[in-house]
Coordinates of C-alpha atoms in Angstrom, one line a residue:
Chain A
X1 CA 16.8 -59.0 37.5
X2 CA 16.2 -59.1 34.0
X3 CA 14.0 -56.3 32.6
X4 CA 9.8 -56.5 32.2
X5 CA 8.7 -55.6 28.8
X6 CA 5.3 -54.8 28.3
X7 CA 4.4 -56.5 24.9
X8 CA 0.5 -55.2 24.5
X9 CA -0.3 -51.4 25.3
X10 CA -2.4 -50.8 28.3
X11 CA -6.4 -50.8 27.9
X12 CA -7.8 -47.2 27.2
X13 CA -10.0 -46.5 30.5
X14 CA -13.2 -46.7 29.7
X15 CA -15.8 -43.9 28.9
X16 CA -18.3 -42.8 30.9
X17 CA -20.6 -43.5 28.6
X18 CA -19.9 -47.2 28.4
X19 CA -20.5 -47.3 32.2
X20 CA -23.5 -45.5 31.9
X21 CA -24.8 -48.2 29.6
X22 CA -23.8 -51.1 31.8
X23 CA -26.9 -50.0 34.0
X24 CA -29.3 -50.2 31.0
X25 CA -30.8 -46.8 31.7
X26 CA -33.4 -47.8 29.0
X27 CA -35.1 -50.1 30.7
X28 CA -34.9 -48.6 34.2
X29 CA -37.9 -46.1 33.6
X30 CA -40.8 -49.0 34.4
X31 CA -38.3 -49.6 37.6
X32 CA -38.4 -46.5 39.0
X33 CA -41.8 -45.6 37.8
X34 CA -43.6 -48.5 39.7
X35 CA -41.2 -48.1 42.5
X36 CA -42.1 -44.2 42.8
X37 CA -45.5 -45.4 42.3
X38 CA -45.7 -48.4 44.9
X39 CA -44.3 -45.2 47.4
X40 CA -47.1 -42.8 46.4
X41 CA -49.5 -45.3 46.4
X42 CA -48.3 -46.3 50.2
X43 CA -50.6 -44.5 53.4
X44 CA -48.6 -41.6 54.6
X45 CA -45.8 -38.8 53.0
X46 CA -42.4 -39.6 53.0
X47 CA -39.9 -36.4 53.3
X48 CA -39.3 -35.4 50.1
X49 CA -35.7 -36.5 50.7
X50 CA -36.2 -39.7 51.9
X51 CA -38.4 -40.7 49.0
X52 CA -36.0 -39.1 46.7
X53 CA -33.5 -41.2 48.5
X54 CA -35.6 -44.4 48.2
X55 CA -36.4 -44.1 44.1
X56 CA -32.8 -43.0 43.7
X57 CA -31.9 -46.3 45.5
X58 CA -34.2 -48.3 43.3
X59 CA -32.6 -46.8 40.2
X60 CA -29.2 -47.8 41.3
X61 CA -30.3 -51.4 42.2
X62 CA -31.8 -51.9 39.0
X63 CA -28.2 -50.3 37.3
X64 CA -26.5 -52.8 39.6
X65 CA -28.7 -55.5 38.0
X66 CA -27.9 -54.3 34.7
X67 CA -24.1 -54.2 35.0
X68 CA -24.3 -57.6 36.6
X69 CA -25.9 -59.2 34.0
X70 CA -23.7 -57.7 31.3
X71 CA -20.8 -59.0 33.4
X72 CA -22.5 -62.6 33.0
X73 CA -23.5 -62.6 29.8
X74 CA -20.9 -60.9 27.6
X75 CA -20.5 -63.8 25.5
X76 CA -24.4 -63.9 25.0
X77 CA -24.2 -60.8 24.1
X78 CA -21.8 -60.9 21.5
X79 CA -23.7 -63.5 19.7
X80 CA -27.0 -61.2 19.7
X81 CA -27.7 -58.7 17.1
X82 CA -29.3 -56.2 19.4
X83 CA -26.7 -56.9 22.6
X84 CA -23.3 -57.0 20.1
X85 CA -22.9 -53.2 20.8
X86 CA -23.0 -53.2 24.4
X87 CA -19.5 -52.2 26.0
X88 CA -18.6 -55.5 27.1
X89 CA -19.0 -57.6 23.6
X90 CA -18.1 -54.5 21.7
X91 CA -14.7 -54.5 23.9
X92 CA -14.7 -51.1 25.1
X93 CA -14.7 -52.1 28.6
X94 CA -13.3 -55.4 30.4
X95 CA -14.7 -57.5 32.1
X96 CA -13.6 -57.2 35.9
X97 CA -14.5 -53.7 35.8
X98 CA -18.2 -54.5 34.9
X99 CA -17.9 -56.9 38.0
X100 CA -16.8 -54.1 40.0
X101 CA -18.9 -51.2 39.0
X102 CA -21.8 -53.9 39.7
X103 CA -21.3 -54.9 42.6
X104 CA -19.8 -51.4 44.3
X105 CA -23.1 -50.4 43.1
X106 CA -25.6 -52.5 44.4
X107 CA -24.1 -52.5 47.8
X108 CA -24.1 -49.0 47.4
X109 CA -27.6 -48.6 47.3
X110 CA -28.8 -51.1 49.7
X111 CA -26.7 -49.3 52.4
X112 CA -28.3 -46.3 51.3
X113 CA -31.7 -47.8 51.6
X114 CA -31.2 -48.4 55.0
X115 CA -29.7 -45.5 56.4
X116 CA -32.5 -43.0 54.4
X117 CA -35.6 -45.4 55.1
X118 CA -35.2 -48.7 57.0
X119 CA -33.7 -51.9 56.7
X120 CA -36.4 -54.1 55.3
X121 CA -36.9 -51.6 52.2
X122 CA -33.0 -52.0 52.0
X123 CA -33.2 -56.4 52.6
X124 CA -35.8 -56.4 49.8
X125 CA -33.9 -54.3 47.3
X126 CA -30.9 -57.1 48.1
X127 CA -33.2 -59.5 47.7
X128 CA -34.7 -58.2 44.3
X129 CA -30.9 -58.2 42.9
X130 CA -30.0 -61.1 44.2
X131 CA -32.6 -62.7 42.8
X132 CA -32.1 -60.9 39.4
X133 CA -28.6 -61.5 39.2
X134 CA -28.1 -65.2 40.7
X135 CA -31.6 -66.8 40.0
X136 CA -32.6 -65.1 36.8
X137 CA -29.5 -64.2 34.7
X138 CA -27.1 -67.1 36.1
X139 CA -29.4 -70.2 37.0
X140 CA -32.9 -69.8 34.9
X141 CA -32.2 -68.1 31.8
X142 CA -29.9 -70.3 30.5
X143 CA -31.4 -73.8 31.6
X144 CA -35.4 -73.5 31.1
X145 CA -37.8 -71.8 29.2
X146 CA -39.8 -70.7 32.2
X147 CA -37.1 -68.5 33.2
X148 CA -39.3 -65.5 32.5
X149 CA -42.0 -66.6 34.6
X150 CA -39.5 -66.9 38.1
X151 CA -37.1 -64.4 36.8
X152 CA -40.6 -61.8 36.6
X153 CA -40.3 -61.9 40.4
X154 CA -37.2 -59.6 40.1
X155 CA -39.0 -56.9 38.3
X156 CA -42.0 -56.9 40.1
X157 CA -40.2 -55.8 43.4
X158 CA -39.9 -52.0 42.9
X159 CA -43.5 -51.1 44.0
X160 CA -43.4 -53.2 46.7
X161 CA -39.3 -52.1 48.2
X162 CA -41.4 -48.2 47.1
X163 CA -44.4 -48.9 49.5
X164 CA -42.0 -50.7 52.4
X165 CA -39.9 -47.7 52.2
X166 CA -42.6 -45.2 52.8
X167 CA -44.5 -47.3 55.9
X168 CA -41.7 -49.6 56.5
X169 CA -43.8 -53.0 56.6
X170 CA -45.8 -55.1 53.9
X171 CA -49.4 -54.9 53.8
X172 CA -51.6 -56.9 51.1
X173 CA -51.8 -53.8 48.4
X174 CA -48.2 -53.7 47.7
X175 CA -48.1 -57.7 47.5
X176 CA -51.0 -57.5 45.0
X177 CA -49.0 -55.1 43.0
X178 CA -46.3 -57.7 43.4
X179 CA -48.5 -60.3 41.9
X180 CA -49.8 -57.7 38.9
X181 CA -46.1 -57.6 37.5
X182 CA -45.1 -60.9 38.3
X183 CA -48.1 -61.9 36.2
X184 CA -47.2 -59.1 33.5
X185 CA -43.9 -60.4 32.6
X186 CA -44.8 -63.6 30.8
X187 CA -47.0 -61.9 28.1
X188 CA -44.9 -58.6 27.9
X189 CA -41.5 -60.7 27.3
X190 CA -43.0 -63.4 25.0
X191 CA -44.7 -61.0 23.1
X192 CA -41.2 -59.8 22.5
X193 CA -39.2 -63.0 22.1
X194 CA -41.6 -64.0 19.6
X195 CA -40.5 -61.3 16.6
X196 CA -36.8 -61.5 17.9
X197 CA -36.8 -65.2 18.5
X198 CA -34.0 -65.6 15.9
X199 CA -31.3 -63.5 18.2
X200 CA -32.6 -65.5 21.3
X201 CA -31.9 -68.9 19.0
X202 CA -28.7 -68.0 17.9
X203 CA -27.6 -67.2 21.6
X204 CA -28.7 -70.5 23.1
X205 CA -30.8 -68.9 25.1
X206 CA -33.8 -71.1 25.6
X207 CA -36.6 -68.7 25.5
X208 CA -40.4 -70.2 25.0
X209 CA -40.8 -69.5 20.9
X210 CA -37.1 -71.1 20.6
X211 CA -38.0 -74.3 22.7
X212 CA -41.8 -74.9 22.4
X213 CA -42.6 -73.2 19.6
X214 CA -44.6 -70.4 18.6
X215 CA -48.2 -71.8 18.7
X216 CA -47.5 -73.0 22.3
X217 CA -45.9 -69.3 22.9
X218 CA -49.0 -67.8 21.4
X219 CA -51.5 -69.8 24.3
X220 CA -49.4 -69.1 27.3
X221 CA -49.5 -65.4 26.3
X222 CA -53.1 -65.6 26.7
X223 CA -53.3 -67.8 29.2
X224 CA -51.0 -65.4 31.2
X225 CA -53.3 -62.6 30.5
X226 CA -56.2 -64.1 32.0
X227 CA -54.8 -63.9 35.5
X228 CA -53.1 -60.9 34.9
X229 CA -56.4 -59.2 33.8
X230 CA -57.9 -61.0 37.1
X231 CA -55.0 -59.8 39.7
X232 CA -55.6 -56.2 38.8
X233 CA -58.7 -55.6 39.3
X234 CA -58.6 -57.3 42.7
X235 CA -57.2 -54.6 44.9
X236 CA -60.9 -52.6 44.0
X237 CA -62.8 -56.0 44.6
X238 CA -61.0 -56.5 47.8
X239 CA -61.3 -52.7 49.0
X240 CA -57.7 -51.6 48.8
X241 CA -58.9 -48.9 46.3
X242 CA -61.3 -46.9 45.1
X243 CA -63.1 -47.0 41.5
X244 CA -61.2 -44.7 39.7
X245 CA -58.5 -47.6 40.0
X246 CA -61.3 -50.4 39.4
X247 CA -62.5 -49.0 36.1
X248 CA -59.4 -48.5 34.9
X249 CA -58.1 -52.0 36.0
X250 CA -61.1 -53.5 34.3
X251 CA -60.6 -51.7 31.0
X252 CA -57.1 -51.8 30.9
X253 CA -57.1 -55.4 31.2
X254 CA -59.8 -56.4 28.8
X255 CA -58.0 -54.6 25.9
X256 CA -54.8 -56.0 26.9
X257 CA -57.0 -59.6 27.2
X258 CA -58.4 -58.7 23.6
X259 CA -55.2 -57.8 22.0
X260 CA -53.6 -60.9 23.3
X261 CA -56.4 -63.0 21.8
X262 CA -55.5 -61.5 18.3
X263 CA -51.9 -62.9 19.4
X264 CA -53.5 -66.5 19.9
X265 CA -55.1 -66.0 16.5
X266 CA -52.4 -65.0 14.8
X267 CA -51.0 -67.9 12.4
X268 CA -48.3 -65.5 11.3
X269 CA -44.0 -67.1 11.5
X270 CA -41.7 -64.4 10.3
X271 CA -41.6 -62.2 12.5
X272 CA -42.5 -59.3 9.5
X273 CA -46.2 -60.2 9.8
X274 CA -46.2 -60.2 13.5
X275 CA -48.5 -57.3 14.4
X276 CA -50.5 -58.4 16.5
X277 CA -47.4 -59.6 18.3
X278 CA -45.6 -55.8 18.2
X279 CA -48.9 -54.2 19.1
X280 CA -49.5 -56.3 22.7
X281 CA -45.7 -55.7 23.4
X282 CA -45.9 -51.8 23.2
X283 CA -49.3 -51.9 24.6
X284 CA -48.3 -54.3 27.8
X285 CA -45.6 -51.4 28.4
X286 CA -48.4 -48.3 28.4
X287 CA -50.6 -51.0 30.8
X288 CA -48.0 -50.5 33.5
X289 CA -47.7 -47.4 33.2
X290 CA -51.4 -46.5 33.4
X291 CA -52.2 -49.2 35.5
X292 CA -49.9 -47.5 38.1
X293 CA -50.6 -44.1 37.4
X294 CA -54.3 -44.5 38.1
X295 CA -53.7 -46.4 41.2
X296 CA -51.8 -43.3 42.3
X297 CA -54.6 -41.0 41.1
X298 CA -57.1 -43.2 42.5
X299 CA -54.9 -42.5 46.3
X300 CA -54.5 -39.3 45.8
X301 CA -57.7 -38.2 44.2
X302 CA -59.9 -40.0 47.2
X303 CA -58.3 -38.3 49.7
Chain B
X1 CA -5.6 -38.1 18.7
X2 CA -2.8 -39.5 19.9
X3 CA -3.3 -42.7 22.4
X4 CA -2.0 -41.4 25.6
X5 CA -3.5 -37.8 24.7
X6 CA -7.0 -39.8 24.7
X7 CA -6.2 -41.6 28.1
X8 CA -5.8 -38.6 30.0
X9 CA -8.9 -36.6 28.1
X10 CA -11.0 -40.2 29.5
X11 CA -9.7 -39.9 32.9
X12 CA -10.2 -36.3 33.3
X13 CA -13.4 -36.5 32.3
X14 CA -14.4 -39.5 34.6
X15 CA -12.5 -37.6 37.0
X16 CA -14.8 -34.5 36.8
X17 CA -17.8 -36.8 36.9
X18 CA -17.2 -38.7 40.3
X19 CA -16.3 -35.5 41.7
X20 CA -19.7 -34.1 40.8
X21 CA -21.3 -37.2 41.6
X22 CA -19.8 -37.4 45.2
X23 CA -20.6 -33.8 45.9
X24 CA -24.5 -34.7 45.1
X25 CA -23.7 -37.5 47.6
X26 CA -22.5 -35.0 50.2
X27 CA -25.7 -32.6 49.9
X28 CA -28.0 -36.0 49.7
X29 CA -26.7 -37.3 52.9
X30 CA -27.5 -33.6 54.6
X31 CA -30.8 -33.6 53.2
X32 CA -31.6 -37.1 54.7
X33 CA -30.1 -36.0 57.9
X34 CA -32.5 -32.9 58.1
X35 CA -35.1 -35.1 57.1
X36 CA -34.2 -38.0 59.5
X37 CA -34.0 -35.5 62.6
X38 CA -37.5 -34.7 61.3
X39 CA -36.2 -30.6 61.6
X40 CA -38.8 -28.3 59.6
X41 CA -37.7 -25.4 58.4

């Protein structure tokens, strides 16, 4: 048998750090915050294990999501400025174990769902990754440049997989809350894509500033915010809360209706003089958070 | 550092994590038993 000779030295394993990356811990605080928030928000008090449990679940899930979509997009990534780092363009980390680490941990945490909570909380976090994973990253985002609007279904499933988890069926609150991100996401992403658009063009990816321009970016932002605005004050119109929530619904969403108009008047191209722009992105982000926190408040404060 | 000096500090430390990591596990899983049996203390 003639002798093997290994011509390339073996990969160095890779550091725990890089895996750590792959879950994009950075953007899994609004995750688990309107997750932990969709279970505090719910009727009745989950052992403080189980809800432990469920958040923890949630976090994974969205790590899962993260890894997966680095897995997918690695060549993407390379091309992007702000991506070219990750572990997987960078090449500190191949590419089969990115698939691995993904999906070990996404099955991970839906079996976890279940046996801590109950199986619909755990079928609607496979659902939410799922539908991250195979209709966002691998079907939308690279054909249309709508894919925020359906891909924002993915990210608004946290409070609602929170709220199942704690009473273990869907009621019309946590499917307003639903609605309230899923309504979010346009505005808060294009808001974004708008002073990066560059990377976005230089990936392919067909984002809305790359394909329809930025005028036509600049009305669906505040188109988008009109609804948005709308869907969050409607859990206090429709009785599901109290006022504290309602005032702070209404406010919230008339600045963030008022900053998005400044978008709309914005006549602005380089992305240097895009303010306005910068401004509704970091303010869409605090929105969520106090939008959530109050409706907690609002819960626990009535009581 | 040497290259297989810095393949065995990567796994040891990988190594030390998982173990940590499936120790939480273990205590996680008692805690959602208690909790599950519905047992106050």
């Amino acid at each position: 048998m003639p002798a093997i000779e290994l011509t390339t030295p073996a990969a160095l394993p890779a550091d725990w750090r890089d895996i750590l990356a792959l879950t994009k811990p950075r953007v899994m605080y609004l995750v688990v915050f309107t997750g932990l928030c969709g279970m505090l928000a719910a009727p009745g008090v989950l052992p403080l294990a189980l809800g432990f449990t469920a958040i923890l679940c949630i976090a994974l899930g969205a790590g899962a999501c993260g890894a997966l979509n680095q897995w997918y997009e690695a060549d993407i990534d390379a091309k992007m400025r702000r991506t070219a780092n990750r572990p997987l363009p960078a090449g500190r980390m191949d590419r089969q174990s990115a698939l691995h680490f993904g999906v070990g941990l996404g099955v991970f945490s839906v079996v976890l769902m279940g046996i801590a909570t109950n199986w619909l909380a755990a079928a609607l976090l496979t659902a939410s990754i799922l539908f991250y994973v195979l209709i966002y990253t691998v079907w939308l985002k690279p054909r249309t440049a709508q894919n925020i609007v359906i891909g924002g279904a993915a990210g608004a499933f946290p409070p609602l997989i929170g709220w199942v988890a704690a009473t273990g069926h869907v009621s019309a609150l946590p499917l307003l809350l639903f609605a309230i991100i899923f309504l979010w996401t346009p505005p808060h992403f294009w808001a974004l894509s708008l002073f990066v658009r560059s990377d976005y063009a230089a990936a392919g990816i067909p984002m809305l500033p790359v394909v329809a321009g930025v005028p036509s970016t600049r009305r669906q932002i505040f188109l988008y915010s009109l609804p948005m605005a709308a869907s969050a004050v409607l859990p206090w119109l429709l009785g599901l809360t109290g006022p504290i929530y309602g005032g702070s619904a209404a406010v919230l969403g008339f600045v963030f209706v008022v900053l998005a108009g400044r978008v709309l008047a914005n006549r602005a191209t380089d992305p240097a003089q895009m303010a306005p722009e910068k401004k509704l992105f970091a303010f869409s982000v605090f929105y969520l958070f106090a939008l959530f926190a109050v409706l907690v408040a609002d819960r626990w404060l009535a009581v | 550092m040497k290259l297989e000096e810095e393949v065995v500090r990567r796994q040891r430390e990988r190594a030390r994590i998982l173990a940590w990591l499936l120790g939480g596990f273990v205590v996680l899983l008692f805690f959602i038993t208690i909790a599950k049996t519905g047992i106050n203390w």
